[in-house]
Coordinates of C-alpha atoms in Angstrom, one line a residue:
M220 CA 17.4 92.6 29.1
S221 CA 20.3 93.1 31.3
T222 CA 23.2 90.5 31.5
Y223 CA 23.4 89.1 35.1
T224 CA 26.5 88.4 37.0
D225 CA 28.0 85.1 36.2
P226 CA 29.0 82.4 38.8
E227 CA 32.5 82.7 38.3
Q228 CA 31.9 86.5 39.0
I229 CA 29.9 86.0 42.1
A230 CA 32.7 83.6 43.6
T231 CA 35.3 86.2 43.1
A232 CA 33.1 89.1 44.6
Y233 CA 32.4 86.9 47.5
S234 CA 36.1 85.7 48.0
T235 CA 37.5 89.5 47.6
L236 CA 34.9 90.5 50.4
Q237 CA 35.9 87.4 52.7
Q238 CA 39.6 88.2 52.1
T239 CA 39.4 92.2 53.0
F240 CA 37.5 91.8 55.9
K241 CA 39.9 89.6 57.4
S242 CA 42.6 92.0 56.6
G243 CA 41.2 94.4 59.4
K244 CA 40.7 97.1 56.8
T245 CA 37.3 98.2 57.2
K246 CA 37.8 98.6 61.1
S247 CA 39.4 102.2 60.3
I248 CA 36.9 104.6 61.5
A249 CA 38.5 106.9 58.7
W250 CA 37.9 104.6 55.9
R251 CA 34.6 104.4 57.0
K252 CA 34.0 108.2 57.1
W253 CA 35.6 108.3 53.4
Q254 CA 33.2 105.5 52.2
L255 CA 30.2 107.0 53.4
K256 CA 31.3 110.3 52.1
Q257 CA 31.7 108.4 48.8
V258 CA 28.1 107.4 48.7
W259 CA 27.0 110.5 49.1
W260 CA 28.8 111.9 46.0
M261 CA 27.6 108.6 44.2
V262 CA 24.1 109.7 45.1
A263 CA 24.4 113.6 44.4
D264 CA 26.2 113.0 41.2
N265 CA 23.4 110.8 39.8
E266 CA 20.1 112.1 41.0
E267 CA 18.9 112.7 37.6
A268 CA 19.8 109.3 36.5
M269 CA 18.1 107.8 39.4
V270 CA 14.9 109.8 38.8
R271 CA 14.9 108.8 35.4
V272 CA 15.3 105.1 35.9
L273 CA 12.4 105.1 38.6
H274 CA 10.2 106.8 35.8
S275 CA 11.4 103.9 33.5
D276 CA 10.5 101.0 35.9
L277 CA 7.6 102.7 37.5
N278 CA 6.3 105.7 35.6
R279 CA 6.9 107.4 39.1
H280 CA 6.7 111.1 39.4
D281 CA 10.0 113.2 40.1
F282 CA 8.7 114.3 43.3
E283 CA 8.2 111.0 44.8
S284 CA 11.5 109.8 43.6
Y285 CA 13.6 113.0 44.9
W286 CA 11.6 112.2 48.3
L287 CA 11.3 108.5 48.7
D288 CA 14.4 107.3 47.2
V289 CA 17.1 110.3 46.6
G290 CA 16.1 112.2 49.8
G291 CA 16.1 109.1 52.0
V292 CA 19.4 107.7 51.2
K293 CA 21.0 111.3 51.4
R294 CA 19.5 111.8 55.0
D295 CA 20.8 108.7 56.2
I296 CA 23.9 109.1 55.0
L297 CA 24.5 112.5 56.7
D298 CA 22.9 111.0 60.0
H299 CA 25.6 108.3 59.7
I300 CA 28.4 110.4 59.2
K301 CA 27.4 112.8 62.0
H302 CA 27.1 109.9 64.9
L303 CA 30.0 107.4 63.3
E304 CA 32.4 108.2 66.2
T305 CA 29.7 108.3 69.1
W306 CA 28.0 104.8 67.9
T307 CA 31.8 103.1 67.3
A308 CA 32.8 104.3 70.9
D309 CA 33.1 102.0 73.2
D310 CA 30.4 101.4 75.9
I311 CA 31.3 101.3 79.8
P312 CA 29.0 98.9 81.6
D313 CA 27.7 99.3 84.9
A314 CA 30.0 96.6 86.2
G315 CA 30.4 97.8 89.8
F316 CA 33.6 99.1 91.4
L317 CA 35.8 95.8 90.8
F318 CA 35.0 94.7 87.3
G319 CA 34.2 98.4 86.0
T320 CA 36.7 100.5 87.8
L321 CA 39.7 98.1 88.6
C322 CA 39.3 96.0 85.8
G323 CA 38.4 98.6 83.2
A324 CA 35.4 96.5 81.6
R325 CA 34.3 97.8 78.3
I326 CA 32.2 97.0 75.3
R327 CA 33.8 97.4 71.9
K328 CA 31.7 97.6 68.8
E329 CA 33.2 95.2 66.5
P330 CA 31.8 94.5 62.5
L331 CA 29.9 91.5 62.2
G332 CA 31.9 90.5 59.0
V333 CA 30.6 90.1 55.5
I334 CA 27.0 91.2 54.9
L335 CA 24.6 90.1 52.1
I336 CA 21.8 92.9 51.1
L337 CA 18.9 91.7 49.1
G338 CA 17.0 94.9 47.7
T339 CA 13.6 94.8 46.4
W340 CA 11.8 96.9 43.7
N341 CA 9.0 99.4 45.3
A342 CA 11.9 101.9 46.2
P343 CA 14.9 100.2 44.6
F344 CA 17.6 102.9 45.8
V345 CA 16.8 103.6 49.6
V346 CA 15.7 99.9 50.3
T347 CA 19.2 98.8 48.9
F348 CA 21.6 101.6 49.7
A349 CA 20.2 102.5 53.4
P350 CA 21.1 99.1 54.7
M351 CA 24.4 99.2 53.1
V352 CA 25.2 102.7 54.4
A353 CA 24.7 101.2 57.9
A354 CA 26.6 98.3 57.1
I355 CA 29.4 100.5 55.9
A356 CA 29.3 102.7 59.1
A357 CA 29.4 99.3 61.1
G358 CA 32.6 98.4 59.3
C359 CA 31.4 95.5 57.5
A360 CA 32.1 94.4 54.0
V361 CA 29.2 94.3 51.7
L362 CA 27.6 92.2 48.9
V363 CA 24.8 94.4 47.4
K364 CA 22.2 92.3 45.2
P365 CA 19.1 94.7 43.9
S366 CA 15.9 93.7 42.7
E367 CA 16.0 92.5 39.0
I368 CA 12.1 93.2 38.8
T369 CA 13.2 97.3 38.4
M370 CA 15.7 96.4 35.7
A371 CA 16.5 100.1 34.8
S372 CA 17.3 100.9 38.5
Q373 CA 19.5 97.7 38.9
D374 CA 21.5 98.6 35.9
L375 CA 22.2 102.1 37.2
M376 CA 23.5 100.6 40.7
A377 CA 25.5 98.1 38.6
E378 CA 27.2 100.8 36.7
I379 CA 27.6 103.7 39.6
L380 CA 28.4 101.8 42.6
P381 CA 32.0 100.3 41.5
K382 CA 33.0 103.7 40.1
Y383 CA 32.7 105.4 43.6
L384 CA 32.9 103.0 46.1
D385 CA 35.7 100.6 47.3
Q386 CA 35.7 97.4 45.3
E387 CA 37.7 95.5 47.9
V388 CA 35.0 95.9 50.3
I389 CA 31.8 96.7 48.4
Q390 CA 30.6 94.7 45.4
I391 CA 27.5 94.5 43.7
V392 CA 26.2 91.6 41.6
T393 CA 22.9 91.1 39.6
G394 CA 20.4 88.1 38.8
G395 CA 17.1 86.6 39.3
P396 CA 16.1 83.8 41.3
K397 CA 18.9 81.3 39.9
E398 CA 21.7 83.7 41.1
T399 CA 20.4 84.8 44.2
G400 CA 20.1 80.8 44.8
L401 CA 23.7 80.5 44.0
I402 CA 24.7 83.5 46.3
L403 CA 22.6 82.3 49.4
E404 CA 24.5 78.7 49.5
R405 CA 27.6 80.8 50.7
R406 CA 27.8 81.5 54.3
F407 CA 27.8 85.3 55.1
D408 CA 27.8 87.1 58.8
S409 CA 24.4 88.5 58.1
I410 CA 21.8 88.5 55.5
F411 CA 19.6 91.7 55.3
Y412 CA 16.3 91.2 53.0
T413 CA 13.6 93.6 52.2
G414 CA 10.6 92.0 50.3
S415 CA 7.7 89.6 50.8
S416 CA 7.3 87.2 53.7
K417 CA 6.8 84.0 51.3
I418 CA 10.6 84.8 49.7
A419 CA 11.5 85.6 53.1
K420 CA 11.3 82.2 54.0
F421 CA 13.6 81.1 51.5
V422 CA 16.1 83.3 52.6
S423 CA 15.7 82.3 55.9
A424 CA 15.9 78.8 55.2
A425 CA 19.4 79.1 53.5
A426 CA 20.7 81.3 56.2
A427 CA 19.8 78.6 58.6
K428 CA 22.4 76.1 57.1
H429 CA 25.1 78.3 58.1
L430 CA 23.7 79.7 61.4
T431 CA 23.5 83.3 59.7
P432 CA 21.7 85.7 61.5
T433 CA 19.3 87.6 59.4
V434 CA 17.3 91.2 59.3
L435 CA 13.9 90.8 57.4
E436 CA 12.0 94.0 56.6
L437 CA 8.6 92.4 55.4
G438 CA 5.3 93.8 55.4
G439 CA 2.0 92.7 56.3
Q440 CA -1.8 93.8 56.0
A441 CA -1.4 97.2 57.9
P442 CA -5.0 98.1 59.2
C443 CA -6.5 101.5 59.8
I444 CA -8.8 101.9 62.7
V445 CA -10.9 104.9 62.3
T446 CA -13.2 105.4 65.5
G447 CA -16.1 107.5 66.0
S448 CA -14.2 110.3 67.6
A449 CA -11.6 110.7 64.7
D450 CA -11.2 113.7 62.4
I451 CA -13.1 112.2 59.7
D452 CA -11.9 114.6 56.6
S453 CA -8.1 114.3 57.7
A454 CA -8.3 110.6 58.1
A455 CA -9.4 110.1 54.9
K456 CA -7.3 112.4 53.2
R457 CA -4.1 110.8 54.7
I458 CA -5.2 107.2 54.2
M459 CA -5.9 107.7 50.7
Y460 CA -2.6 109.5 50.1
S461 CA -1.0 106.2 51.2
K462 CA -2.8 104.3 48.2
F463 CA -1.7 107.1 45.7
L464 CA 2.0 107.3 46.8
N465 CA 3.8 104.9 44.7
S466 CA 0.4 103.5 43.8
G467 CA 0.3 101.9 47.1
Q468 CA 3.0 99.6 46.4
I469 CA 4.7 100.3 50.0
C470 CA 5.1 98.2 52.7
L471 CA 3.5 100.6 55.0
A472 CA 0.6 101.7 52.9
A473 CA -2.8 101.2 54.5
N474 CA -4.0 97.8 53.4
H475 CA -7.6 98.2 54.7
V476 CA -9.6 100.5 56.9
F477 CA -12.3 99.6 59.9
V478 CA -14.5 102.3 60.2
D479 CA -16.9 102.9 62.9
P480 CA -20.3 102.5 61.8
S481 CA -21.2 106.0 63.0
V482 CA -18.8 107.6 60.5
H483 CA -18.6 105.0 57.8
D484 CA -20.6 106.8 55.0
K485 CA -18.7 110.0 55.9
F486 CA -15.6 108.6 55.5
V487 CA -16.5 107.0 52.2
E488 CA -17.7 110.3 51.1
R489 CA -14.3 112.1 52.0
A490 CA -12.1 109.5 50.9
T491 CA -14.2 109.7 47.5
H492 CA -13.4 113.4 47.7
W493 CA -9.8 113.4 48.2
L494 CA -9.0 110.8 45.6
G495 CA -10.6 113.2 43.5
Q496 CA -8.4 115.8 44.2
F497 CA -5.3 113.7 44.1
L498 CA -6.5 112.9 40.6
K499 CA -7.6 116.2 39.2
G500 CA -5.8 117.5 36.1
D501 CA -3.0 115.5 35.2
G502 CA -3.3 113.4 38.2
K503 CA -3.7 110.0 36.2
D504 CA -0.1 110.9 34.7
Q505 CA 1.4 111.5 38.3
E506 CA 0.4 108.2 39.5
T507 CA 3.1 105.5 39.8
R508 CA 2.2 102.5 37.3
I509 CA 2.0 98.8 39.0
V510 CA 5.6 97.3 38.6
N511 CA 4.8 94.3 36.1
E512 CA 1.9 92.7 34.2
R513 CA 2.2 89.6 37.0
N514 CA 1.6 92.2 39.9
Y515 CA -1.3 94.1 37.6
D516 CA -2.9 90.4 37.2
R517 CA -2.7 89.7 40.7
L518 CA -4.5 93.1 41.9
V519 CA -7.1 92.7 39.1
G520 CA -7.8 89.3 40.0
L521 CA -8.4 90.1 43.7
L522 CA -10.6 93.1 42.8
N523 CA -12.6 90.9 40.4
Q524 CA -13.3 88.3 42.7
S525 CA -14.2 90.8 45.5
R526 CA -18.2 90.6 46.7
G527 CA -17.6 94.2 47.7
N528 CA -19.2 97.4 46.0
I529 CA -16.7 99.8 44.3
A530 CA -17.6 103.2 45.6
Y531 CA -15.0 104.9 43.7
G532 CA -12.4 104.1 41.1
G533 CA -11.9 100.9 39.2
D534 CA -10.4 102.0 35.8
K535 CA -7.6 99.9 34.7
S536 CA -5.5 99.1 31.8
R537 CA -3.1 96.1 31.4
E538 CA -1.1 97.8 28.6
D539 CA -0.5 100.8 30.8
R540 CA -0.1 98.6 34.0
Y541 CA -2.5 101.3 35.5
I542 CA -5.0 100.8 38.4
Q543 CA -7.1 103.9 39.5
P544 CA -7.1 104.3 43.3
T545 CA -10.1 102.3 44.2
L546 CA -12.5 102.1 47.4
V547 CA -14.4 99.2 47.9
T548 CA -17.1 99.1 50.5
N549 CA -19.3 96.1 51.9
V550 CA -16.2 93.7 52.4
N551 CA -15.6 91.2 55.0
M552 CA -12.7 89.5 56.4
Q553 CA -13.3 86.5 53.9
D554 CA -13.3 88.6 51.2
S555 CA -10.8 88.4 48.3
L556 CA -9.3 91.7 49.0
M557 CA -8.5 90.4 52.4
S558 CA -6.9 87.1 51.5
E559 CA -3.3 88.7 51.3
E560 CA -1.4 91.9 51.5
I561 CA -2.8 94.1 48.7
F562 CA 0.5 96.0 47.9
G563 CA -1.6 98.2 45.5
P564 CA -4.0 101.0 45.0
L565 CA -7.1 98.8 46.2
L566 CA -8.7 99.8 49.5
P567 CA -11.4 97.7 51.2
I568 CA -13.4 99.5 53.6
M569 CA -15.1 97.3 56.8
K570 CA -17.7 99.1 59.0
M571 CA -16.8 98.0 62.2
D572 CA -16.1 99.4 65.9
Y573 CA -12.8 99.9 67.3
H574 CA -13.5 97.0 69.8
Q575 CA -14.2 94.5 66.9
A576 CA -11.3 95.9 64.9
C577 CA -8.9 95.1 67.6
S578 CA -10.0 91.7 68.0
L579 CA -9.6 90.7 64.4
T580 CA -6.2 92.5 64.1
S581 CA -4.9 90.7 67.1
K582 CA -6.1 87.4 65.4
G583 CA -4.2 87.8 62.4
E584 CA -0.5 88.3 61.4
H585 CA 1.3 91.3 63.2
P586 CA 1.7 93.9 60.6
L587 CA 4.5 96.1 59.8
G588 CA 2.2 99.2 60.5
L589 CA -0.5 100.0 62.7
Y590 CA -2.9 103.4 62.2
I591 CA -5.2 104.4 64.7
F592 CA -7.5 107.6 63.8
S593 CA -8.9 108.9 67.1
T594 CA -9.0 111.8 69.3
S595 CA -10.0 109.7 72.4
Q596 CA -6.8 109.1 74.5
A597 CA -8.7 106.1 76.1
E598 CA -9.6 104.6 72.6
I599 CA -5.9 104.7 71.4
D600 CA -4.5 103.4 74.7
E601 CA -7.1 100.5 74.2
I602 CA -5.9 99.8 70.6
L603 CA -2.3 99.7 71.8
S604 CA -2.6 97.6 74.3
K605 CA -4.8 95.0 72.2
T606 CA -2.7 94.8 69.3
N607 CA 0.8 94.3 68.1
S608 CA 2.8 95.8 65.3
G609 CA 6.2 96.9 63.9
G610 CA 5.2 100.5 64.5
V611 CA 2.2 102.6 65.2
T612 CA 1.3 106.2 63.6
I613 CA -1.6 107.8 65.1
N614 CA -3.9 110.2 63.4
D615 CA -1.4 109.8 60.3
I616 CA -0.1 107.4 57.9
M617 CA 3.5 105.8 57.9
I618 CA 4.9 108.6 59.7
H619 CA 6.6 106.4 62.5
A620 CA 9.0 105.2 60.1
G621 CA 10.7 108.6 59.5
V622 CA 11.2 109.7 63.2
P623 CA 14.5 110.2 63.9
N624 CA 16.6 107.9 66.4
T625 CA 13.8 105.2 66.5
P626 CA 13.9 101.8 65.0
F627 CA 12.1 100.4 62.2
G628 CA 11.4 97.1 61.6
G629 CA 8.4 94.3 62.0
V630 CA 7.2 91.8 64.5
G631 CA 6.2 88.3 63.8
N632 CA 5.2 87.7 60.2
S633 CA 6.3 91.4 59.1
G634 CA 10.0 91.1 59.9
T635 CA 12.8 90.7 62.4
G636 CA 15.3 93.2 63.4
A637 CA 15.2 96.5 62.7
Y638 CA 17.3 99.5 61.0
H639 CA 17.5 103.3 60.5
G640 CA 19.9 105.6 62.1
R641 CA 21.7 103.8 65.0
Y642 CA 19.5 101.0 64.7
G643 CA 21.0 100.0 61.4
F644 CA 24.3 100.5 62.7
D645 CA 23.7 98.2 65.6
A646 CA 22.0 95.4 63.2
F647 CA 25.5 94.9 61.7
T648 CA 27.7 95.2 65.0
H649 CA 28.9 92.6 67.5
R650 CA 29.2 93.8 71.0
R651 CA 32.4 92.8 72.3
P652 CA 33.0 92.6 76.3
V653 CA 36.7 93.4 77.0
V654 CA 37.9 93.3 80.8
C655 CA 41.5 93.2 81.7
V656 CA 42.2 91.5 85.2
P657 CA 45.2 92.6 87.3
G658 CA 47.2 89.9 88.6
W659 CA 46.7 90.8 92.4
M660 CA 43.2 89.8 91.6
D661 CA 43.8 86.2 93.1
Y662 CA 44.6 87.7 96.4
L663 CA 40.7 88.3 96.5
F664 CA 39.8 85.3 94.7
G665 CA 42.2 82.5 95.2
F666 CA 39.6 80.3 96.3
R667 CA 38.2 79.8 92.8
Y668 CA 41.0 77.4 91.8
P669 CA 41.3 73.6 92.8
P670 CA 41.5 71.7 95.4
Y671 CA 38.0 73.3 96.2
D672 CA 37.0 73.8 99.8
K673 CA 33.5 74.0 100.7
K674 CA 34.2 76.5 103.4
H675 CA 34.6 79.2 100.4
V676 CA 31.0 78.1 99.5
S677 CA 29.3 81.3 101.3
K678 CA 31.6 83.7 99.1
I679 CA 29.8 82.6 95.9
T680 CA 26.1 82.0 97.1
I681 CA 23.5 84.5 97.1
N682 CA 20.6 83.8 99.8
N683 CA 19.1 87.3 100.3
P684 CA 17.2 88.1 97.0
G685 CA 15.7 91.3 98.3
F686 CA 12.1 90.2 98.5
K687 CA 9.9 87.9 100.8
R688 CA 8.3 84.7 99.9
G689 CA 4.7 84.8 99.6
E690 CA 4.4 88.1 98.1
G691 CA 1.1 88.6 95.8
M692 CA 0.8 90.8 92.9
E693 CA -1.0 93.6 95.3
D694 CA 2.5 93.4 97.3
Q695 CA 4.5 94.6 94.2
V696 CA 6.0 98.2 94.4
I697 CA 6.3 100.1 90.9
G698 CA 9.0 102.3 90.8
E699 CA 11.4 101.1 93.7
G700 CA 14.1 100.0 91.1
K701 CA 14.5 103.6 90.4
T702 CA 14.9 104.3 94.1
V703 CA 17.5 101.3 94.7
R704 CA 19.6 102.8 91.5
V705 CA 19.7 106.3 92.5
V706 CA 20.9 105.3 96.3
V707 CA 23.6 102.6 94.7
R708 CA 24.8 105.6 92.5
M709 CA 24.8 108.2 95.1
G710 CA 26.6 105.8 97.3
K711 CA 29.2 104.9 94.9
W712 CA 29.9 108.7 94.4
A713 CA 29.8 109.3 98.3
M714 CA 32.7 106.4 98.6
I715 CA 34.9 108.4 96.0
A716 CA 34.2 111.6 98.0
V717 CA 35.2 110.1 101.2
G718 CA 38.3 108.8 99.7
L719 CA 39.2 112.0 98.2
A720 CA 38.5 113.9 101.4
L721 CA 40.6 111.6 103.6
V722 CA 43.6 112.2 101.4
D723 CA 42.8 115.8 101.4
A724 CA 42.5 115.8 105.1
R725 CA 45.8 114.3 105.5
M726 CA 47.5 116.8 103.4
G727 CA 45.9 119.5 105.7
G728 CA 43.7 120.9 103.0
R729 CA 39.7 121.3 103.1
P730 CA 36.9 120.2 103.0
R731 CA 37.0 118.0 105.7
L732 CA 35.6 114.5 106.0
L733 CA 32.3 115.4 107.8
E734 CA 31.4 118.3 105.5
V735 CA 31.7 115.9 102.6
L736 CA 29.5 113.5 104.3
M737 CA 26.9 116.2 105.2
G738 CA 27.0 117.6 101.6
W739 CA 26.3 114.2 100.3
V740 CA 23.2 113.2 102.6
D741 CA 21.7 116.6 101.7
C742 CA 22.1 115.6 97.9
L743 CA 20.9 112.2 98.1
R744 CA 17.8 113.7 99.8
S745 CA 17.0 115.7 97.0
R746 CA 17.6 113.0 94.6
L747 CA 15.4 110.4 95.9
P748 CA 11.8 109.9 94.8
M749 CA 9.2 111.2 97.2

């Protein structure tokens, strides 16, 4: 068993990070780039070791480890390096001519401060290093605490991280619930937690004492809805793959399946077929094991209490922490398998049309992922409009989490906040408005100073909202905002053009004012929606 970080070391690490962040060291873009590249070399130099410890912790096949953990982190690092200067650049708000042009209004991207990252065990490297990469890119100091459940992975992280990364800014500590509790007593500027909603409540309660914002990446009972129009063979293959990958121990794995009665039997037959294909030859040896005996016992308990029928699978071994991917039919919402997020290789199947599936899904907690299998756009649109979830993949599983330039996160009980790519950078960034007001502005706004005079009230009130009293829903025009924005934008450029034309005319040059105005009128006509 590993030796955890003692309380004095935790206190020292925390103090070091606080002092370094206050020094301003992390605001340097050069420092951020350098550290991101150091993370790359840390992963590249230790790929084989990472794969080895993942096999030790989870008996995971090398292919899955290279894809999920090693590849996932590498892709994230390169994405942040590529876009770092764009993401950190000031934003220029649409603040109008006065504040935008004359006062130079802008929005600076400032790091939030000292960040605590609490990793989890199912994909220990990617769920720990990916948010760390985002925090480094944002210019934050980081305290990393990996999951103690995957002990070999935790120990490797604790070994390699200090060798590559700036210890004044990025520290790693280890421990169980006791040590985590001590860490959470301290005030951080943001806490990033990946794990169960049960533990997330303790994290949120600790954060609330210091008004610390949190990003919570949780999970939930991700449903699959298979309609009568779906490609059943493809649906069965892709859904069962999510129960084989990491032995279903993924927050985005299919939790249960609602299958239209007209295709239920065919779906079960094809799901059985594909599981058989996945487990051919040395398939059992390729399957990831359940992480520990406690989770093994929990899953077996759910299966033993179920009133459903095992249509495929059911083999298990506590000694090996092995549970064969298992299909369970004739299940209802009151079944033991539906009492909690399964997070394992068990798949309950319910015979139900998509209308009923939508109704039941909307009544429960919002899941992290929702999966729709259908070839009918009308069915897809109805399911989307009647449900809510962190993300949606149509006719496949989990793909939405890997789409570039999109946020990954939950809603409600499946989490708060999001990350991946720019959204990770944004999660650890404070947007700081900056405006520089010239001294002559008092000639225009001197009326704001006391003693007040009521005659100036007309200068600060707004009496024409641009719409009429008594409008109904039928009076609303969709798209008028776009037209107004185009007109305003073109008007601004027209004013600039007029000013330049006047100057040019006084200097004896061309084009003349009338020509400029006519040119802008023609341009405006071409831009307005018809």
